[in-house]
Coordinates of N, CA and C in Angstrom, one line a residue:
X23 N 8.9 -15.0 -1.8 CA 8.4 -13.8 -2.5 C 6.9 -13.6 -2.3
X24 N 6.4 -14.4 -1.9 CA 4.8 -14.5 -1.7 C 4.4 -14.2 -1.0
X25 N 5.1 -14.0 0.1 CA 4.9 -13.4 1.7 C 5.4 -12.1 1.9
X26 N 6.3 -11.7 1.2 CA 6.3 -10.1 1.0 C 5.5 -9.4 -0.1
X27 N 4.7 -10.2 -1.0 CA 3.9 -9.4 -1.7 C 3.2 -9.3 -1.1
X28 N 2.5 -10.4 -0.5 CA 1.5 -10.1 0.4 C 1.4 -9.4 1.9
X29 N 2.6 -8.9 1.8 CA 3.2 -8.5 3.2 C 3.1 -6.7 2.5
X30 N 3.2 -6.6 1.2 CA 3.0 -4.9 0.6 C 1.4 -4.7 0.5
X31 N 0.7 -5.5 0.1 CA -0.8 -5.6 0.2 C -1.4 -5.2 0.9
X32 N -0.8 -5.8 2.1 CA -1.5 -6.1 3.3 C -1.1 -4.4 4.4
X33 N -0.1 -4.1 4.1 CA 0.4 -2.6 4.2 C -0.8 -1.7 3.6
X34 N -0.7 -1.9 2.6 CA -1.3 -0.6 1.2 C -2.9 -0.8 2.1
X35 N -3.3 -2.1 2.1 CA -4.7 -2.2 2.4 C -5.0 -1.6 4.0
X36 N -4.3 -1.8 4.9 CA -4.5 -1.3 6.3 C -4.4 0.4 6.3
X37 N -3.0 0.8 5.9 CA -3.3 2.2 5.5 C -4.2 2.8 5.1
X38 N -4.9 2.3 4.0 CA -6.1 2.8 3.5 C -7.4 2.7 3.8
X39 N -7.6 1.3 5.0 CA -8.4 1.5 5.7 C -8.7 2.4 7.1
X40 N -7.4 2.1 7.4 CA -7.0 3.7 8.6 C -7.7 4.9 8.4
X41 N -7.0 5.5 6.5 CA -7.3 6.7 6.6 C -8.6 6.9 6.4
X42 N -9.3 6.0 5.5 CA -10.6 6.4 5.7 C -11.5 6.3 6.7
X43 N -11.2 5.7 8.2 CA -11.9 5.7 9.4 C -11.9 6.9 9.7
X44 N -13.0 7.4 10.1 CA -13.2 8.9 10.9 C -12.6 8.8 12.2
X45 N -12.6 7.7 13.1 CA -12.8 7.5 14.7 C -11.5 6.8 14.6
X46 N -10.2 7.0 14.9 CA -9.2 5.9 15.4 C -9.1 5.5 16.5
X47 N -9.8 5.1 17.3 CA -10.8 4.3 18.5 C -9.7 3.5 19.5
X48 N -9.2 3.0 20.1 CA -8.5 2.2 20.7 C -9.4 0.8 19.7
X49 N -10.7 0.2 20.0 CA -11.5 -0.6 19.3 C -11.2 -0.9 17.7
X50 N -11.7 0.1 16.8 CA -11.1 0.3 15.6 C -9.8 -0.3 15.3
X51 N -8.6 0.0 16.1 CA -7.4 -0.1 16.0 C -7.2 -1.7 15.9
X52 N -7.8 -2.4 17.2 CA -7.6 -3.8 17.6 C -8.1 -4.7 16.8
X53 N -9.4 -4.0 15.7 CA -10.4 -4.7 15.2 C -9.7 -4.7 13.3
X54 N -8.8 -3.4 13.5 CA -8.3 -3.3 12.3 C -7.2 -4.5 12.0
X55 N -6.7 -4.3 13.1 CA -5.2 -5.7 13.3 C -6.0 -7.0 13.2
X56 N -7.0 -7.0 13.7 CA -7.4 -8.6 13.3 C -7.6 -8.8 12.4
X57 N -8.9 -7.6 11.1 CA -9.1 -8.5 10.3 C -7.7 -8.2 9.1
X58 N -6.5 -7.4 9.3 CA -4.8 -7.0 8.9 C -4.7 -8.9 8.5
X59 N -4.4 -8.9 10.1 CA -4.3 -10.5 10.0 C -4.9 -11.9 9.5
X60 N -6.4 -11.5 9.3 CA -7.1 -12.3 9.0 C -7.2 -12.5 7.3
X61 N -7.1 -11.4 7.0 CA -7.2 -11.4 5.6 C -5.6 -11.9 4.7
X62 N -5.5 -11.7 5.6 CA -4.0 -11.3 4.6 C -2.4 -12.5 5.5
X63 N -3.5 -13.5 5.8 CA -2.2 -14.7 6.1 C -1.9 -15.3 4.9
X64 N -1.0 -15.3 4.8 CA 0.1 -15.7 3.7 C -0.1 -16.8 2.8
X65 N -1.2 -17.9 3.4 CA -1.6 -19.1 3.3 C -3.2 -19.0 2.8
X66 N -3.5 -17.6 2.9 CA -4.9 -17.6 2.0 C -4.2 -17.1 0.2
X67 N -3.2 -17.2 0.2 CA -2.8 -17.1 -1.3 C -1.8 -17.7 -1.8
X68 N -2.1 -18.9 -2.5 CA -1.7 -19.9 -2.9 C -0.9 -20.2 -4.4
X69 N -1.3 -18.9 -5.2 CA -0.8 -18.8 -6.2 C -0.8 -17.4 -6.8
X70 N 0.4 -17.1 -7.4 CA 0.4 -15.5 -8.0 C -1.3 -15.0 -8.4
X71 N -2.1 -15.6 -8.9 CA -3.4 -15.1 -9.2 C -3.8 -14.4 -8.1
X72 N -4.0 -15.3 -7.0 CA -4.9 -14.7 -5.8 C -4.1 -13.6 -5.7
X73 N -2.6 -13.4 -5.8 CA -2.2 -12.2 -5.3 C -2.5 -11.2 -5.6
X74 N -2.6 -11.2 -7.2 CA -2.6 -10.6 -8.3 C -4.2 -9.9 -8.7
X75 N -4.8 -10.8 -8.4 CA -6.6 -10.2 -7.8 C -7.1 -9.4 -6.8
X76 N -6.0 -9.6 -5.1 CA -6.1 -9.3 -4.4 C -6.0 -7.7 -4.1
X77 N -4.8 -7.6 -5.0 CA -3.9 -6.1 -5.0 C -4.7 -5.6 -6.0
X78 N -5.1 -6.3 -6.9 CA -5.9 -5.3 -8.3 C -7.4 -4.5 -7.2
X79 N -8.0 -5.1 -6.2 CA -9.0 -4.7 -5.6 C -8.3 -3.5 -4.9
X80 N -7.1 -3.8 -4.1 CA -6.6 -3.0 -3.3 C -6.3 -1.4 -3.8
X81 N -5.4 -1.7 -5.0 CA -5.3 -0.6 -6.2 C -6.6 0.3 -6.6
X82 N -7.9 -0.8 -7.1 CA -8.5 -0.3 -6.8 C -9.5 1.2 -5.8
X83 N -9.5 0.4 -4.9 CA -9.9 1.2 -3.4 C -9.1 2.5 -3.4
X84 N -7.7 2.3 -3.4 CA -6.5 3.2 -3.3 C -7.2 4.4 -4.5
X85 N -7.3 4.2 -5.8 CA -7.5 5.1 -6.6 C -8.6 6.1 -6.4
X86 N -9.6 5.4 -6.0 CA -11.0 6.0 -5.3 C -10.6 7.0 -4.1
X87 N -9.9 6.7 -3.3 CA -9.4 7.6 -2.1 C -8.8 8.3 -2.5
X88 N -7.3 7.8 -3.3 CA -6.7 9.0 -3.9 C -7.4 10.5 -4.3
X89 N -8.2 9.7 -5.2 CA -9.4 11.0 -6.4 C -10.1 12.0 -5.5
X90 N -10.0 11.7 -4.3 CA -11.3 12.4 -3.5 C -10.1 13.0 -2.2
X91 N -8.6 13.5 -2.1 CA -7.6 13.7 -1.3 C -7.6 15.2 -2.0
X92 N -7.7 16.1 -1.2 CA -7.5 17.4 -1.2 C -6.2 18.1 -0.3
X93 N -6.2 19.1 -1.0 CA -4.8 19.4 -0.5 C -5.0 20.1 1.6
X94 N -6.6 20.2 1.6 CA -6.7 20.2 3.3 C -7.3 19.1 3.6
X95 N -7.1 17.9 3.1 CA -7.4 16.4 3.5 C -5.8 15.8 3.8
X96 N -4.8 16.7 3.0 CA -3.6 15.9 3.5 C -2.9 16.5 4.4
X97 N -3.4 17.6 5.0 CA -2.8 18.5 6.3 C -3.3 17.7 7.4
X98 N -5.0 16.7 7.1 CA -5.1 16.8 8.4 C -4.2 15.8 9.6
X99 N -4.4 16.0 10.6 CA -3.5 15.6 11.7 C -4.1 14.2 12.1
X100 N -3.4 12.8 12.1 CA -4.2 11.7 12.6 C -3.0 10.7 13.6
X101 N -3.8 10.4 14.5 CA -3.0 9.3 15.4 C -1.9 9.0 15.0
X102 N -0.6 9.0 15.2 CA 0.2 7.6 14.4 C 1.2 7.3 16.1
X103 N 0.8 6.2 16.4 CA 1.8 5.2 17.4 C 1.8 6.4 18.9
X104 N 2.5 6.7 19.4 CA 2.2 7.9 20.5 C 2.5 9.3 20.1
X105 N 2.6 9.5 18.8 CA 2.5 11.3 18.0 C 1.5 11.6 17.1
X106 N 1.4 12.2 16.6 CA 0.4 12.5 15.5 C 1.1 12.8 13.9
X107 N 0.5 13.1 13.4 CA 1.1 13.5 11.8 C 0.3 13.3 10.8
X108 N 0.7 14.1 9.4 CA -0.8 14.1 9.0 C -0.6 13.1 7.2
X109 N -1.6 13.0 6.9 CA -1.9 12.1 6.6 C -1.0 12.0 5.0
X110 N -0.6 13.0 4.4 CA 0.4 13.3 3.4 C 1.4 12.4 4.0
X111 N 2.1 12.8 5.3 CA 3.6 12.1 5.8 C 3.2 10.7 5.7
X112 N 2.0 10.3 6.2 CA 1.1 9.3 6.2 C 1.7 7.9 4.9
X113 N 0.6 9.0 3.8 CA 1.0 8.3 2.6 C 2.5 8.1 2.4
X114 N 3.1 9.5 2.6 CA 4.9 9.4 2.0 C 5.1 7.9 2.4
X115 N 4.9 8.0 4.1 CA 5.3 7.0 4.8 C 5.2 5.4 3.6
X116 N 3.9 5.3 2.8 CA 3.1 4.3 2.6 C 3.8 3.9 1.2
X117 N 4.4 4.7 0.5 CA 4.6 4.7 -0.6 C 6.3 4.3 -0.6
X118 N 7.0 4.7 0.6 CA 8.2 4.5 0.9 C 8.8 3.1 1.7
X119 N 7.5 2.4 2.4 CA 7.5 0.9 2.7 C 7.2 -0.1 1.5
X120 N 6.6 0.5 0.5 CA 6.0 -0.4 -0.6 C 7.3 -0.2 -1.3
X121 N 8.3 0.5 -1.5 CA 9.0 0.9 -2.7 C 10.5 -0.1 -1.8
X122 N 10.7 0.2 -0.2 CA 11.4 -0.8 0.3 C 11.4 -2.4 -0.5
X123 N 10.1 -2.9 0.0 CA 9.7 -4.0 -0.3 C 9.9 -5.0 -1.7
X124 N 9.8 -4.1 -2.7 CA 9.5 -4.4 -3.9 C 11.2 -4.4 -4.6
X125 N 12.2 -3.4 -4.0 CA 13.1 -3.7 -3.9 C 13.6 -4.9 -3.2
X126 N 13.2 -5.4 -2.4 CA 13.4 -7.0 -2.2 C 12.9 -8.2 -2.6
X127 N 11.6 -8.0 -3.4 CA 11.5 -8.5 -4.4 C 12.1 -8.8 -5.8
X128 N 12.8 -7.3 -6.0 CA 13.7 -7.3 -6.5 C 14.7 -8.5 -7.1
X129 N 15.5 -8.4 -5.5 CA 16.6 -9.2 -5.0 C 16.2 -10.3 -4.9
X130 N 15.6 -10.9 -4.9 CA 15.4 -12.0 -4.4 C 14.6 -12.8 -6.3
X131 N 14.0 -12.3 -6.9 CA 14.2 -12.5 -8.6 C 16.0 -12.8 -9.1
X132 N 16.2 -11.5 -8.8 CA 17.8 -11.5 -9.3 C 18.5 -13.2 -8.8
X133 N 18.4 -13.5 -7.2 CA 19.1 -14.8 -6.6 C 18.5 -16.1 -7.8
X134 N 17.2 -15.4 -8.3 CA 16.9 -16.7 -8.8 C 17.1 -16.8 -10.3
X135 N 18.1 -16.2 -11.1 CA 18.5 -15.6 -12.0 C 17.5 -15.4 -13.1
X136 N 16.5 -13.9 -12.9 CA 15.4 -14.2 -13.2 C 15.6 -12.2 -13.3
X137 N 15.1 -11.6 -14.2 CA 15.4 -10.1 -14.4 C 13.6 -9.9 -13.7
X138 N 14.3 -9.1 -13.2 CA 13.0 -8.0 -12.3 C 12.7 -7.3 -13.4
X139 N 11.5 -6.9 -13.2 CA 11.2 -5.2 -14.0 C 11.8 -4.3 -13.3
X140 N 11.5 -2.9 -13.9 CA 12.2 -2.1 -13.6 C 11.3 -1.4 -12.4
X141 N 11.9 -1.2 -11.3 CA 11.1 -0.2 -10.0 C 11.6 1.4 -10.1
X142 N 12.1 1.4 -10.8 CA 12.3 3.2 -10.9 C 11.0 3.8 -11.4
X143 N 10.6 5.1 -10.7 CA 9.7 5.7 -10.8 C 9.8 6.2 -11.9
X144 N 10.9 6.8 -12.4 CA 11.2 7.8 -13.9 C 10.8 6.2 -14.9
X145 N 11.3 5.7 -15.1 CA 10.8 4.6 -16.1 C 9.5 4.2 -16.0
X146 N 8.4 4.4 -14.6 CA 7.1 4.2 -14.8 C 6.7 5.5 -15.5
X147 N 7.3 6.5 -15.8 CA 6.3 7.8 -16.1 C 6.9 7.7 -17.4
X148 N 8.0 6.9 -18.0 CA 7.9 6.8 -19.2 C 7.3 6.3 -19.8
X149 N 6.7 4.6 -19.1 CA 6.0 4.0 -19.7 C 4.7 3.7 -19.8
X150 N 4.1 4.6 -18.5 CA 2.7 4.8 -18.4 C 2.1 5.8 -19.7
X151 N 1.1 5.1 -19.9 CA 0.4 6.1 -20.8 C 0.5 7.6 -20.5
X152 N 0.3 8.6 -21.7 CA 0.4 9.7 -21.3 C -0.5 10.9 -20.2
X153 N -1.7 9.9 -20.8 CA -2.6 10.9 -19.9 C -2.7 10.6 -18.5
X154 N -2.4 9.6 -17.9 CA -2.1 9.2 -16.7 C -1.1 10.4 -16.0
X155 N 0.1 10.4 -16.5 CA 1.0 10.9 -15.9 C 1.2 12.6 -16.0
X156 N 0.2 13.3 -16.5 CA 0.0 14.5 -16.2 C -0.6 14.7 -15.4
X157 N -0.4 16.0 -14.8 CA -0.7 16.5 -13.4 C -1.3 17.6 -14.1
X158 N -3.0 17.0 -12.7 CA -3.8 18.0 -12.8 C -3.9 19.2 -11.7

């Protein structure tokens, strides 16, 4: 279970460092994967805390980017593998590997006869405070 949290982390945190590079560089790219890997070996987190500190930074960061995404910041067009696409697909993309994952977190609680929380999105917008979950 530790290695796929930190395996969503380590996702959420590279995405987000992607989008906010101006230059997607051949360089950048190479230098991104190392420190991907450097930071985020499975073996620099030893106990739910570290994870749990790790991601709260990550969340962090994430919410700051979010706040400052305009609706012609998510048209724009950015590298991805040998096509392009922009950075909304981007996120979908980011938001749809994390929601995979956590589903197997899931499962893998359940094997250990252990109740997951709930990963449905409609039960987070119930249970998030209210002002959060209005749309501005």
């Amino acid at each position: 279970m530790r290695d796929t949290l930190v395996h969503i982390i380590a996702g959420e945190w590279g995405w987000l460092a992607y989008w906010k590079e101006p230059s997607h560089s051949p360089t950048f790219l190479a230098d991104l994967w190392t420190r991907h890997d450097t930071l985020f070996n499975p073996d620099a987190f030893p106990n739910l805390t570290t994870v749990q500190l790790r991601w709260a930074e990550v969340e962090k960061e994430q919410a700051e980017f979010v706040s400052r995404v305009t609706n012609e910041s998510l048209e724009k067009i950015l590298p991805f593998r040998a096509t392009h696409t922009s950075l909304a697909h981007l996120m979908q993309h980011l938001v749809n590997h994390s929601t995979y994952h956590r589903g197997q977190i899931a499962l893998m609680l359940r094997q250990l006869d252990a109740e997951p929380l709930a990963t449905d999105f409609h039960v987070f917008l119930a249970e998030a405070p209210r002002e959060s979950t209005v749309a501005h």
